[in-house]
Every structure is written in structure tokens, then in C-alpha cells.
Amino acid sequence: MSTVSHSNGKTRSPDSRIVVLGNSGVGKSALVVRFLTKRFIWEYDPTLECSYKHQTLLDEEPTIIEILDTAGQHEDYIQTEGPIRWGDGFVLVYAINDRNSFEAAANLKQHLDQIKKTNVHCMLVGNKVDLLHERHVSTDEGEALAQELSCAFYETSASDGGDEIPEVFYELHRDIKRRKLMESKGRRRSSAQQVKNVFNRVLNKIGSSS
């Protein structure tokens, strides 16, 4: 796991936590490594879960994004609530030459919504467009599923790389940031309203006793 620390030695908390999910073999680790290093990895342990902290300057703000790559973890593990509750947003990956992985992505989104008790922020990513001759899932199908799941949609190739790979993670981070900002404003309004209510009750008591 890579970490990012302040100069005073304290580790800064990430601004967003992103979990990459999908069937084994769809290229989750390759996508993450391509995003982090701009390189394609040919050999890696498909069962090794890794967490990375990525520091960048995004929209003129210092930003830390923590990414959990679930690699080739068994479906039973993916169904556990730990990684899901940990994540602020999710990248759902399927391979365009694997229809089972496409169907699994749809089921994953429903599972996420159930655990989070809300419509979660996610990106639907069709990987391996370099294997067009093996395509089993059309672009139209991917776009239709993304619309149904309320997800943004991208097709890409971790092997070839492309501008859309960093866009997947950065746009998801922006969505998470907007939601957190709205929630923070909502809490402040609620807190201010509570103070106002208490103040009004005190005034009413003073008025009734005078």
C-alpha cells in the first residue's frame, strides 16, 4: 500500500475512497495500475487485493484519492459489507468480450444500493476494447445499462491506455466531492435550525413567565 504524508509526519485522510469491483479477469488491476503509473502490467497476482493513495492537483486543489483494487477476490468476499461501507464511490468493470461479467456488474450495482441504503455514485466501465474482434457486449448495451443504473459509462482498454481512464477516476471523485459538500451544507443548516429552535423555546419561556 502506498501512502501520502504531510511534512509533519501525519498521514492526511483521503478526499475520496474508490472501490474497483467486477468479475475476475476483467482487468481491474490493469486499469488501476494504468491510471496510477500510465503503464500496462502484463503479469500480476490476480488474487492480491491492494490499496493505493494517489496524490494529485485536481481542479487546482491538492487531492488525495484512495483506491481499493479488489483484484480477483471471490464473489463471497465482494458480497461482504466491509469494502462497500468503506467506499465513497465505485468503479464497476466488465470486459466487452465477457457477457457474464457484464451481467455481474448490474447485480453488483443493486447490491451496492442495498448496502449503502442509497443510489451510490459509480462508473460503469467496459474494458478490453482492444479485443473488438471478440466483442460480446455492444456499446449500446453498455450505455443502456449505465442509464438504467444511473451511472456514467466509459469503454476503454487498459492495454492500450487512453484519456478516458483518468477521467473515470477523476469524474467519480468530483461526484463524491459534490455529494459530500451538499451533505455538509445540509448538516450545517440542520444544526443552525436546531440552535434557532432552542433559542425560540427559551424566548417563549421567558415571555410566558413575564
JSON list of C-alpha atoms in Angstrom, two decimals:
[
{"chain": "A", "resi": 1, "resn": "MET", "atom": "CA", "xyz": [0.00, 0.00, 0.00]},
{"chain": "A", "resi": 2, "resn": "SER", "atom": "CA", "xyz": [1.39, 3.42, -0.88]},
{"chain": "A", "resi": 3, "resn": "THR", "atom": "CA", "xyz": [0.71, 6.30, 1.49]},
{"chain": "A", "resi": 4, "resn": "VAL", "atom": "CA", "xyz": [0.87, 10.07, 1.35]},
{"chain": "A", "resi": 5, "resn": "SER", "atom": "CA", "xyz": [2.04, 12.00, 4.40]},
{"chain": "A", "resi": 6, "resn": "HIS", "atom": "CA", "xyz": [2.27, 15.61, 5.50]},
{"chain": "A", "resi": 7, "resn": "SER", "atom": "CA", "xyz": [5.69, 17.12, 6.16]},
{"chain": "A", "resi": 8, "resn": "ASN", "atom": "CA", "xyz": [4.93, 16.91, 9.90]},
{"chain": "A", "resi": 9, "resn": "GLY", "atom": "CA", "xyz": [4.72, 13.12, 9.60]},
{"chain": "A", "resi": 10, "resn": "LYS", "atom": "CA", "xyz": [0.93, 12.87, 9.91]},
{"chain": "A", "resi": 11, "resn": "THR", "atom": "CA", "xyz": [-0.91, 10.94, 7.23]},
{"chain": "A", "resi": 12, "resn": "ARG", "atom": "CA", "xyz": [-3.60, 13.00, 5.55]},
{"chain": "A", "resi": 13, "resn": "SER", "atom": "CA", "xyz": [-7.02, 11.43, 5.17]},
{"chain": "A", "resi": 14, "resn": "PRO", "atom": "CA", "xyz": [-8.11, 10.80, 1.57]},
{"chain": "A", "resi": 15, "resn": "ASP", "atom": "CA", "xyz": [-10.62, 13.16, -0.01]},
{"chain": "A", "resi": 16, "resn": "SER", "atom": "CA", "xyz": [-12.43, 10.21, -1.59]},
{"chain": "A", "resi": 17, "resn": "ARG", "atom": "CA", "xyz": [-12.34, 6.43, -1.34]},
{"chain": "A", "resi": 18, "resn": "ILE", "atom": "CA", "xyz": [-12.99, 4.48, -4.54]},
{"chain": "A", "resi": 19, "resn": "VAL", "atom": "CA", "xyz": [-13.52, 0.72, -4.79]},
{"chain": "A", "resi": 20, "resn": "VAL", "atom": "CA", "xyz": [-12.95, -1.09, -8.08]},
{"chain": "A", "resi": 21, "resn": "LEU", "atom": "CA", "xyz": [-15.29, -4.07, -8.48]},
{"chain": "A", "resi": 22, "resn": "GLY", "atom": "CA", "xyz": [-16.02, -6.66, -11.13]},
{"chain": "A", "resi": 23, "resn": "ASN", "atom": "CA", "xyz": [-15.55, -10.31, -12.05]},
{"chain": "A", "resi": 24, "resn": "SER", "atom": "CA", "xyz": [-12.12, -11.88, -12.01]},
{"chain": "A", "resi": 25, "resn": "GLY", "atom": "CA", "xyz": [-10.21, -11.39, -15.25]},
{"chain": "A", "resi": 26, "resn": "VAL", "atom": "CA", "xyz": [-11.94, -8.20, -16.46]},
{"chain": "A", "resi": 27, "resn": "GLY", "atom": "CA", "xyz": [-8.80, -6.10, -15.95]},
{"chain": "A", "resi": 28, "resn": "LYS", "atom": "CA", "xyz": [-9.48, -4.25, -12.69]},
{"chain": "A", "resi": 29, "resn": "SER", "atom": "CA", "xyz": [-5.84, -4.26, -11.55]},
{"chain": "A", "resi": 30, "resn": "ALA", "atom": "CA", "xyz": [-4.64, -3.32, -15.03]},
{"chain": "A", "resi": 31, "resn": "LEU", "atom": "CA", "xyz": [-6.99, -0.31, -15.07]},
{"chain": "A", "resi": 32, "resn": "VAL", "atom": "CA", "xyz": [-5.84, 0.86, -11.65]},
{"chain": "A", "resi": 33, "resn": "VAL", "atom": "CA", "xyz": [-2.16, 0.49, -12.49]},
{"chain": "A", "resi": 34, "resn": "ARG", "atom": "CA", "xyz": [-2.63, 2.22, -15.86]},
{"chain": "A", "resi": 35, "resn": "PHE", "atom": "CA", "xyz": [-4.28, 5.13, -14.04]},
{"chain": "A", "resi": 36, "resn": "LEU", "atom": "CA", "xyz": [-1.57, 5.36, -11.38]},
{"chain": "A", "resi": 37, "resn": "THR", "atom": "CA", "xyz": [1.53, 4.74, -13.50]},
{"chain": "A", "resi": 38, "resn": "LYS", "atom": "CA", "xyz": [0.40, 5.17, -17.13]},
{"chain": "A", "resi": 39, "resn": "ARG", "atom": "CA", "xyz": [1.81, 1.70, -17.74]},
{"chain": "A", "resi": 40, "resn": "PHE", "atom": "CA", "xyz": [0.23, -1.65, -18.55]},
{"chain": "A", "resi": 41, "resn": "ILE", "atom": "CA", "xyz": [1.12, -4.65, -16.40]},
{"chain": "A", "resi": 42, "resn": "TRP", "atom": "CA", "xyz": [1.36, -7.99, -18.12]},
{"chain": "A", "resi": 43, "resn": "GLU", "atom": "CA", "xyz": [1.89, -10.10, -15.02]},
{"chain": "A", "resi": 44, "resn": "TYR", "atom": "CA", "xyz": [0.40, -9.66, -11.56]},
{"chain": "A", "resi": 45, "resn": "ASP", "atom": "CA", "xyz": [-1.18, -11.74, -8.83]},
{"chain": "A", "resi": 46, "resn": "PRO", "atom": "CA", "xyz": [-4.89, -11.87, -9.76]},
{"chain": "A", "resi": 47, "resn": "THR", "atom": "CA", "xyz": [-5.91, -12.60, -6.15]},
{"chain": "A", "resi": 48, "resn": "LEU", "atom": "CA", "xyz": [-3.93, -9.83, -4.46]},
{"chain": "A", "resi": 49, "resn": "GLU", "atom": "CA", "xyz": [-6.07, -7.01, -3.07]},
{"chain": "A", "resi": 50, "resn": "CYS", "atom": "CA", "xyz": [-4.22, -3.69, -3.00]},
{"chain": "A", "resi": 51, "resn": "SER", "atom": "CA", "xyz": [-4.98, -0.23, -1.69]},
{"chain": "A", "resi": 52, "resn": "TYR", "atom": "CA", "xyz": [-3.31, 2.86, -3.14]},
{"chain": "A", "resi": 53, "resn": "LYS", "atom": "CA", "xyz": [-3.28, 6.54, -2.23]},
{"chain": "A", "resi": 54, "resn": "HIS", "atom": "CA", "xyz": [-2.97, 8.79, -5.28]},
{"chain": "A", "resi": 55, "resn": "GLN", "atom": "CA", "xyz": [-1.94, 12.40, -4.74]},
{"chain": "A", "resi": 56, "resn": "THR", "atom": "CA", "xyz": [-2.55, 14.94, -7.48]},
{"chain": "A", "resi": 57, "resn": "LEU", "atom": "CA", "xyz": [-3.51, 18.54, -8.18]},
{"chain": "A", "resi": 58, "resn": "LEU", "atom": "CA", "xyz": [-7.09, 18.36, -9.44]},
{"chain": "A", "resi": 59, "resn": "ASP", "atom": "CA", "xyz": [-9.13, 21.44, -10.30]},
{"chain": "A", "resi": 60, "resn": "GLU", "atom": "CA", "xyz": [-6.31, 23.50, -8.74]},
{"chain": "A", "resi": 61, "resn": "GLU", "atom": "CA", "xyz": [-6.73, 21.73, -5.38]},
{"chain": "A", "resi": 62, "resn": "PRO", "atom": "CA", "xyz": [-4.34, 19.25, -3.72]},
{"chain": "A", "resi": 63, "resn": "THR", "atom": "CA", "xyz": [-6.28, 15.98, -3.81]},
{"chain": "A", "resi": 64, "resn": "ILE", "atom": "CA", "xyz": [-5.78, 12.50, -2.37]},
{"chain": "A", "resi": 65, "resn": "ILE", "atom": "CA", "xyz": [-7.81, 9.63, -3.80]},
{"chain": "A", "resi": 66, "resn": "GLU", "atom": "CA", "xyz": [-7.58, 6.24, -2.11]},
{"chain": "A", "resi": 67, "resn": "ILE", "atom": "CA", "xyz": [-8.33, 3.31, -4.40]},
{"chain": "A", "resi": 68, "resn": "LEU", "atom": "CA", "xyz": [-9.13, -0.24, -3.30]},
{"chain": "A", "resi": 69, "resn": "ASP", "atom": "CA", "xyz": [-8.47, -2.77, -6.06]},
{"chain": "A", "resi": 70, "resn": "THR", "atom": "CA", "xyz": [-10.39, -5.93, -5.16]},
{"chain": "A", "resi": 71, "resn": "ALA", "atom": "CA", "xyz": [-8.40, -7.86, -7.82]},
{"chain": "A", "resi": 72, "resn": "GLY", "atom": "CA", "xyz": [-9.64, -11.44, -8.28]},
{"chain": "A", "resi": 73, "resn": "GLN", "atom": "CA", "xyz": [-11.37, -11.73, -4.95]},
{"chain": "A", "resi": 74, "resn": "HIS", "atom": "CA", "xyz": [-14.04, -14.41, -4.74]},
{"chain": "A", "resi": 75, "resn": "GLU", "atom": "CA", "xyz": [-17.63, -13.31, -5.14]},
{"chain": "A", "resi": 76, "resn": "ASP", "atom": "CA", "xyz": [-18.35, -14.18, -1.50]},
{"chain": "A", "resi": 77, "resn": "TYR", "atom": "CA", "xyz": [-15.76, -11.61, -0.47]},
{"chain": "A", "resi": 78, "resn": "ILE", "atom": "CA", "xyz": [-17.21, -8.96, -2.76]},
{"chain": "A", "resi": 79, "resn": "GLN", "atom": "CA", "xyz": [-20.60, -9.53, -1.19]},
{"chain": "A", "resi": 80, "resn": "THR", "atom": "CA", "xyz": [-19.22, -8.66, 2.26]},
{"chain": "A", "resi": 81, "resn": "GLU", "atom": "CA", "xyz": [-20.07, -5.22, 3.53]},
{"chain": "A", "resi": 82, "resn": "GLY", "atom": "CA", "xyz": [-16.59, -4.08, 4.58]},
{"chain": "A", "resi": 83, "resn": "PRO", "atom": "CA", "xyz": [-15.24, -2.77, 1.24]},
{"chain": "A", "resi": 84, "resn": "ILE", "atom": "CA", "xyz": [-18.67, -1.43, 0.30]},
{"chain": "A", "resi": 85, "resn": "ARG", "atom": "CA", "xyz": [-19.17, 0.56, 3.50]},
{"chain": "A", "resi": 86, "resn": "TRP", "atom": "CA", "xyz": [-15.57, 1.81, 3.21]},
{"chain": "A", "resi": 87, "resn": "GLY", "atom": "CA", "xyz": [-16.04, 3.19, -0.29]},
{"chain": "A", "resi": 88, "resn": "ASP", "atom": "CA", "xyz": [-17.45, 6.59, -1.23]},
{"chain": "A", "resi": 89, "resn": "GLY", "atom": "CA", "xyz": [-17.78, 5.61, -4.89]},
{"chain": "A", "resi": 90, "resn": "PHE", "atom": "CA", "xyz": [-17.37, 2.57, -7.09]},
{"chain": "A", "resi": 91, "resn": "VAL", "atom": "CA", "xyz": [-15.95, 1.63, -10.49]},
{"chain": "A", "resi": 92, "resn": "LEU", "atom": "CA", "xyz": [-17.86, -1.35, -11.89]},
{"chain": "A", "resi": 93, "resn": "VAL", "atom": "CA", "xyz": [-15.74, -3.08, -14.52]},
{"chain": "A", "resi": 94, "resn": "TYR", "atom": "CA", "xyz": [-16.74, -5.67, -17.10]},
{"chain": "A", "resi": 95, "resn": "ALA", "atom": "CA", "xyz": [-14.96, -6.97, -20.19]},
{"chain": "A", "resi": 96, "resn": "ILE", "atom": "CA", "xyz": [-16.62, -6.38, -23.54]},
{"chain": "A", "resi": 97, "resn": "ASN", "atom": "CA", "xyz": [-15.72, -9.96, -24.53]},
{"chain": "A", "resi": 98, "resn": "ASP", "atom": "CA", "xyz": [-17.34, -11.47, -21.41]},
{"chain": "A", "resi": 99, "resn": "ARG", "atom": "CA", "xyz": [-21.12, -11.21, -21.16]},
{"chain": "A", "resi": 100, "resn": "ASN", "atom": "CA", "xyz": [-21.18, -12.86, -17.74]},
{"chain": "A", "resi": 101, "resn": "SER", "atom": "CA", "xyz": [-19.06, -10.04, -16.35]},
{"chain": "A", "resi": 102, "resn": "PHE", "atom": "CA", "xyz": [-21.48, -7.53, -17.88]},
{"chain": "A", "resi": 103, "resn": "GLU", "atom": "CA", "xyz": [-24.45, -9.15, -16.16]},
{"chain": "A", "resi": 104, "resn": "ALA", "atom": "CA", "xyz": [-22.47, -9.35, -12.90]},
{"chain": "A", "resi": 105, "resn": "ALA", "atom": "CA", "xyz": [-21.88, -5.58, -12.99]},
{"chain": "A", "resi": 106, "resn": "ALA", "atom": "CA", "xyz": [-25.63, -4.95, -13.00]},
{"chain": "A", "resi": 107, "resn": "ASN", "atom": "CA", "xyz": [-26.08, -7.24, -9.98]},
{"chain": "A", "resi": 108, "resn": "LEU", "atom": "CA", "xyz": [-23.22, -5.53, -8.17]},
{"chain": "A", "resi": 109, "resn": "LYS", "atom": "CA", "xyz": [-24.88, -2.12, -8.51]},
{"chain": "A", "resi": 110, "resn": "GLN", "atom": "CA", "xyz": [-28.09, -3.42, -6.97]},
{"chain": "A", "resi": 111, "resn": "HIS", "atom": "CA", "xyz": [-26.09, -4.95, -4.10]},
{"chain": "A", "resi": 112, "resn": "LEU", "atom": "CA", "xyz": [-24.26, -1.66, -3.51]},
{"chain": "A", "resi": 113, "resn": "ASP", "atom": "CA", "xyz": [-27.51, 0.30, -3.33]},
{"chain": "A", "resi": 114, "resn": "GLN", "atom": "CA", "xyz": [-28.93, -2.17, -0.81]},
{"chain": "A", "resi": 115, "resn": "ILE", "atom": "CA", "xyz": [-25.89, -2.00, 1.47]},
{"chain": "A", "resi": 116, "resn": "LYS", "atom": "CA", "xyz": [-25.48, 1.78, 1.24]},
{"chain": "A", "resi": 117, "resn": "LYS", "atom": "CA", "xyz": [-29.24, 2.41, 1.54]},
{"chain": "A", "resi": 118, "resn": "THR", "atom": "CA", "xyz": [-28.95, 4.92, -1.30]},
{"chain": "A", "resi": 119, "resn": "ASN", "atom": "CA", "xyz": [-28.23, 5.23, -5.01]},
{"chain": "A", "resi": 120, "resn": "VAL", "atom": "CA", "xyz": [-24.42, 5.08, -4.89]},
{"chain": "A", "resi": 121, "resn": "HIS", "atom": "CA", "xyz": [-22.02, 7.05, -7.06]},
{"chain": "A", "resi": 122, "resn": "CYS", "atom": "CA", "xyz": [-20.45, 4.75, -9.63]},
{"chain": "A", "resi": 123, "resn": "MET", "atom": "CA", "xyz": [-18.88, 4.46, -13.06]},
{"chain": "A", "resi": 124, "resn": "LEU", "atom": "CA", "xyz": [-19.64, 1.58, -15.41]},
{"chain": "A", "resi": 125, "resn": "VAL", "atom": "CA", "xyz": [-16.54, 0.68, -17.43]},
{"chain": "A", "resi": 126, "resn": "GLY", "atom": "CA", "xyz": [-16.38, -1.72, -20.37]},
{"chain": "A", "resi": 127, "resn": "ASN", "atom": "CA", "xyz": [-12.73, -2.80, -20.58]},
{"chain": "A", "resi": 128, "resn": "LYS", "atom": "CA", "xyz": [-10.73, -4.58, -23.31]},
{"chain": "A", "resi": 129, "resn": "VAL", "atom": "CA", "xyz": [-11.93, -2.62, -26.36]},
{"chain": "A", "resi": 130, "resn": "ASP", "atom": "CA", "xyz": [-8.63, -3.66, -27.92]},
{"chain": "A", "resi": 131, "resn": "LEU", "atom": "CA", "xyz": [-10.33, -7.05, -28.37]},
{"chain": "A", "resi": 132, "resn": "LEU", "atom": "CA", "xyz": [-13.11, -5.77, -30.63]},
{"chain": "A", "resi": 133, "resn": "HIS", "atom": "CA", "xyz": [-13.00, -8.96, -32.69]},
{"chain": "A", "resi": 134, "resn": "GLU", "atom": "CA", "xyz": [-14.10, -10.84, -29.55]},
{"chain": "A", "resi": 135, "resn": "ARG", "atom": "CA", "xyz": [-16.80, -8.37, -28.51]},
{"chain": "A", "resi": 136, "resn": "HIS", "atom": "CA", "xyz": [-19.87, -9.93, -26.87]},
{"chain": "A", "resi": 137, "resn": "VAL", "atom": "CA", "xyz": [-21.31, -6.76, -25.31]},
{"chain": "A", "resi": 138, "resn": "SER", "atom": "CA", "xyz": [-22.15, -3.84, -27.59]},
{"chain": "A", "resi": 139, "resn": "THR", "atom": "CA", "xyz": [-21.55, -0.19, -26.76]},
{"chain": "A", "resi": 140, "resn": "ASP", "atom": "CA", "xyz": [-25.30, 0.42, -26.96]},
{"chain": "A", "resi": 141, "resn": "GLU", "atom": "CA", "xyz": [-25.90, -2.27, -24.33]},
{"chain": "A", "resi": 142, "resn": "GLY", "atom": "CA", "xyz": [-23.32, -0.69, -22.05]},
{"chain": "A", "resi": 143, "resn": "GLU", "atom": "CA", "xyz": [-24.87, 2.76, -22.44]},
{"chain": "A", "resi": 144, "resn": "ALA", "atom": "CA", "xyz": [-28.37, 1.39, -21.81]},
{"chain": "A", "resi": 145, "resn": "LEU", "atom": "CA", "xyz": [-27.27, -0.41, -18.63]},
{"chain": "A", "resi": 146, "resn": "ALA", "atom": "CA", "xyz": [-25.45, 2.68, -17.38]},
{"chain": "A", "resi": 147, "resn": "GLN", "atom": "CA", "xyz": [-28.59, 4.76, -17.88]},
{"chain": "A", "resi": 148, "resn": "GLU", "atom": "CA", "xyz": [-30.66, 2.14, -16.07]},
{"chain": "A", "resi": 149, "resn": "LEU", "atom": "CA", "xyz": [-28.20, 2.08, -13.15]},
{"chain": "A", "resi": 150, "resn": "SER", "atom": "CA", "xyz": [-27.74, 5.88, -13.08]},
{"chain": "A", "resi": 151, "resn": "CYS", "atom": "CA", "xyz": [-24.02, 5.50, -13.79]},
{"chain": "A", "resi": 152, "resn": "ALA", "atom": "CA", "xyz": [-21.68, 7.31, -16.13]},
{"chain": "A", "resi": 153, "resn": "PHE", "atom": "CA", "xyz": [-20.35, 5.00, -18.84]},
{"chain": "A", "resi": 154, "resn": "TYR", "atom": "CA", "xyz": [-16.95, 4.52, -20.42]},
{"chain": "A", "resi": 155, "resn": "GLU", "atom": "CA", "xyz": [-15.39, 2.00, -22.77]},
{"chain": "A", "resi": 156, "resn": "THR", "atom": "CA", "xyz": [-11.62, 1.69, -22.69]},
{"chain": "A", "resi": 157, "resn": "SER", "atom": "CA", "xyz": [-8.59, -0.55, -22.89]},
{"chain": "A", "resi": 158, "resn": "ALA", "atom": "CA", "xyz": [-6.16, -0.87, -20.01]},
{"chain": "A", "resi": 159, "resn": "SER", "atom": "CA", "xyz": [-3.77, -2.41, -22.52]},
{"chain": "A", "resi": 160, "resn": "ASP", "atom": "CA", "xyz": [-3.81, 0.49, -25.00]},
{"chain": "A", "resi": 161, "resn": "GLY", "atom": "CA", "xyz": [-4.47, 3.25, -22.44]},
{"chain": "A", "resi": 162, "resn": "GLY", "atom": "CA", "xyz": [-6.42, 6.40, -23.14]},
{"chain": "A", "resi": 163, "resn": "ASP", "atom": "CA", "xyz": [-7.61, 9.71, -21.73]},
{"chain": "A", "resi": 164, "resn": "GLU", "atom": "CA", "xyz": [-10.83, 8.11, -20.52]},
{"chain": "A", "resi": 165, "resn": "ILE", "atom": "CA", "xyz": [-9.03, 6.07, -17.82]},
{"chain": "A", "resi": 166, "resn": "PRO", "atom": "CA", "xyz": [-8.02, 9.00, -15.58]},
{"chain": "A", "resi": 167, "resn": "GLU", "atom": "CA", "xyz": [-11.37, 10.60, -16.43]},
{"chain": "A", "resi": 168, "resn": "VAL", "atom": "CA", "xyz": [-13.17, 7.62, -14.86]},
{"chain": "A", "resi": 169, "resn": "PHE", "atom": "CA", "xyz": [-11.48, 8.18, -11.51]},
{"chain": "A", "resi": 170, "resn": "TYR", "atom": "CA", "xyz": [-11.39, 11.97, -11.55]},
{"chain": "A", "resi": 171, "resn": "GLU", "atom": "CA", "xyz": [-15.03, 12.38, -12.55]},
{"chain": "A", "resi": 172, "resn": "LEU", "atom": "CA", "xyz": [-16.08, 9.90, -9.87]},
{"chain": "A", "resi": 173, "resn": "HIS", "atom": "CA", "xyz": [-14.02, 11.85, -7.33]},
{"chain": "A", "resi": 174, "resn": "ARG", "atom": "CA", "xyz": [-15.78, 15.07, -8.39]},
{"chain": "A", "resi": 175, "resn": "ASP", "atom": "CA", "xyz": [-19.18, 13.41, -7.94]},
{"chain": "A", "resi": 176, "resn": "ILE", "atom": "CA", "xyz": [-18.18, 12.26, -4.46]},
{"chain": "A", "resi": 177, "resn": "LYS", "atom": "CA", "xyz": [-16.88, 15.72, -3.57]},
{"chain": "A", "resi": 178, "resn": "ARG", "atom": "CA", "xyz": [-20.13, 17.37, -4.70]},
{"chain": "A", "resi": 179, "resn": "ARG", "atom": "CA", "xyz": [-22.19, 14.95, -2.63]},
{"chain": "A", "resi": 180, "resn": "LYS", "atom": "CA", "xyz": [-20.05, 15.49, 0.47]},
{"chain": "A", "resi": 181, "resn": "LEU", "atom": "CA", "xyz": [-20.36, 19.26, 0.04]},
{"chain": "A", "resi": 182, "resn": "MET", "atom": "CA", "xyz": [-24.15, 19.03, -0.21]},
{"chain": "A", "resi": 183, "resn": "GLU", "atom": "CA", "xyz": [-24.31, 16.76, 2.85]},
{"chain": "A", "resi": 184, "resn": "SER", "atom": "CA", "xyz": [-22.09, 19.14, 4.80]},
{"chain": "A", "resi": 185, "resn": "LYS", "atom": "CA", "xyz": [-24.31, 22.10, 3.90]},
{"chain": "A", "resi": 186, "resn": "GLY", "atom": "CA", "xyz": [-27.36, 20.08, 4.90]},
{"chain": "A", "resi": 187, "resn": "ARG", "atom": "CA", "xyz": [-25.85, 19.27, 8.31]},
{"chain": "A", "resi": 188, "resn": "ARG", "atom": "CA", "xyz": [-24.95, 22.92, 8.88]},
{"chain": "A", "resi": 189, "resn": "ARG", "atom": "CA", "xyz": [-28.49, 24.02, 8.04]},
{"chain": "A", "resi": 190, "resn": "SER", "atom": "CA", "xyz": [-29.89, 21.37, 10.35]},
{"chain": "A", "resi": 191, "resn": "SER", "atom": "CA", "xyz": [-27.55, 22.41, 13.17]},
{"chain": "A", "resi": 192, "resn": "ALA", "atom": "CA", "xyz": [-28.41, 26.09, 12.69]},
{"chain": "A", "resi": 193, "resn": "GLN", "atom": "CA", "xyz": [-32.11, 25.25, 12.71]},
{"chain": "A", "resi": 194, "resn": "GLN", "atom": "CA", "xyz": [-31.71, 23.29, 15.96]},
{"chain": "A", "resi": 195, "resn": "VAL", "atom": "CA", "xyz": [-29.96, 26.26, 17.61]},
{"chain": "A", "resi": 196, "resn": "LYS", "atom": "CA", "xyz": [-32.71, 28.56, 16.35]},
{"chain": "A", "resi": 197, "resn": "ASN", "atom": "CA", "xyz": [-35.40, 26.25, 17.75]},
{"chain": "A", "resi": 198, "resn": "VAL", "atom": "CA", "xyz": [-33.72, 26.15, 21.17]},
{"chain": "A", "resi": 199, "resn": "PHE", "atom": "CA", "xyz": [-33.34, 29.92, 21.17]},
{"chain": "A", "resi": 200, "resn": "ASN", "atom": "CA", "xyz": [-37.02, 30.36, 20.27]},
{"chain": "A", "resi": 201, "resn": "ARG", "atom": "CA", "xyz": [-38.10, 27.98, 23.05]},
{"chain": "A", "resi": 202, "resn": "VAL", "atom": "CA", "xyz": [-36.02, 29.95, 25.58]},
{"chain": "A", "resi": 203, "resn": "LEU", "atom": "CA", "xyz": [-37.59, 33.21, 24.38]},
{"chain": "A", "resi": 204, "resn": "ASN", "atom": "CA", "xyz": [-41.07, 31.70, 24.61]},
{"chain": "A", "resi": 205, "resn": "LYS", "atom": "CA", "xyz": [-40.43, 30.56, 28.18]},
{"chain": "A", "resi": 206, "resn": "ILE", "atom": "CA", "xyz": [-39.13, 34.00, 29.13]},
{"chain": "A", "resi": 207, "resn": "GLY", "atom": "CA", "xyz": [-42.18, 35.60, 27.51]},
{"chain": "A", "resi": 208, "resn": "SER", "atom": "CA", "xyz": [-44.65, 33.27, 29.21]},
{"chain": "A", "resi": 209, "resn": "SER", "atom": "CA", "xyz": [-43.11, 33.76, 32.65]},
{"chain": "A", "resi": 210, "resn": "SER", "atom": "CA", "xyz": [-43.01, 37.55, 32.48]}
]
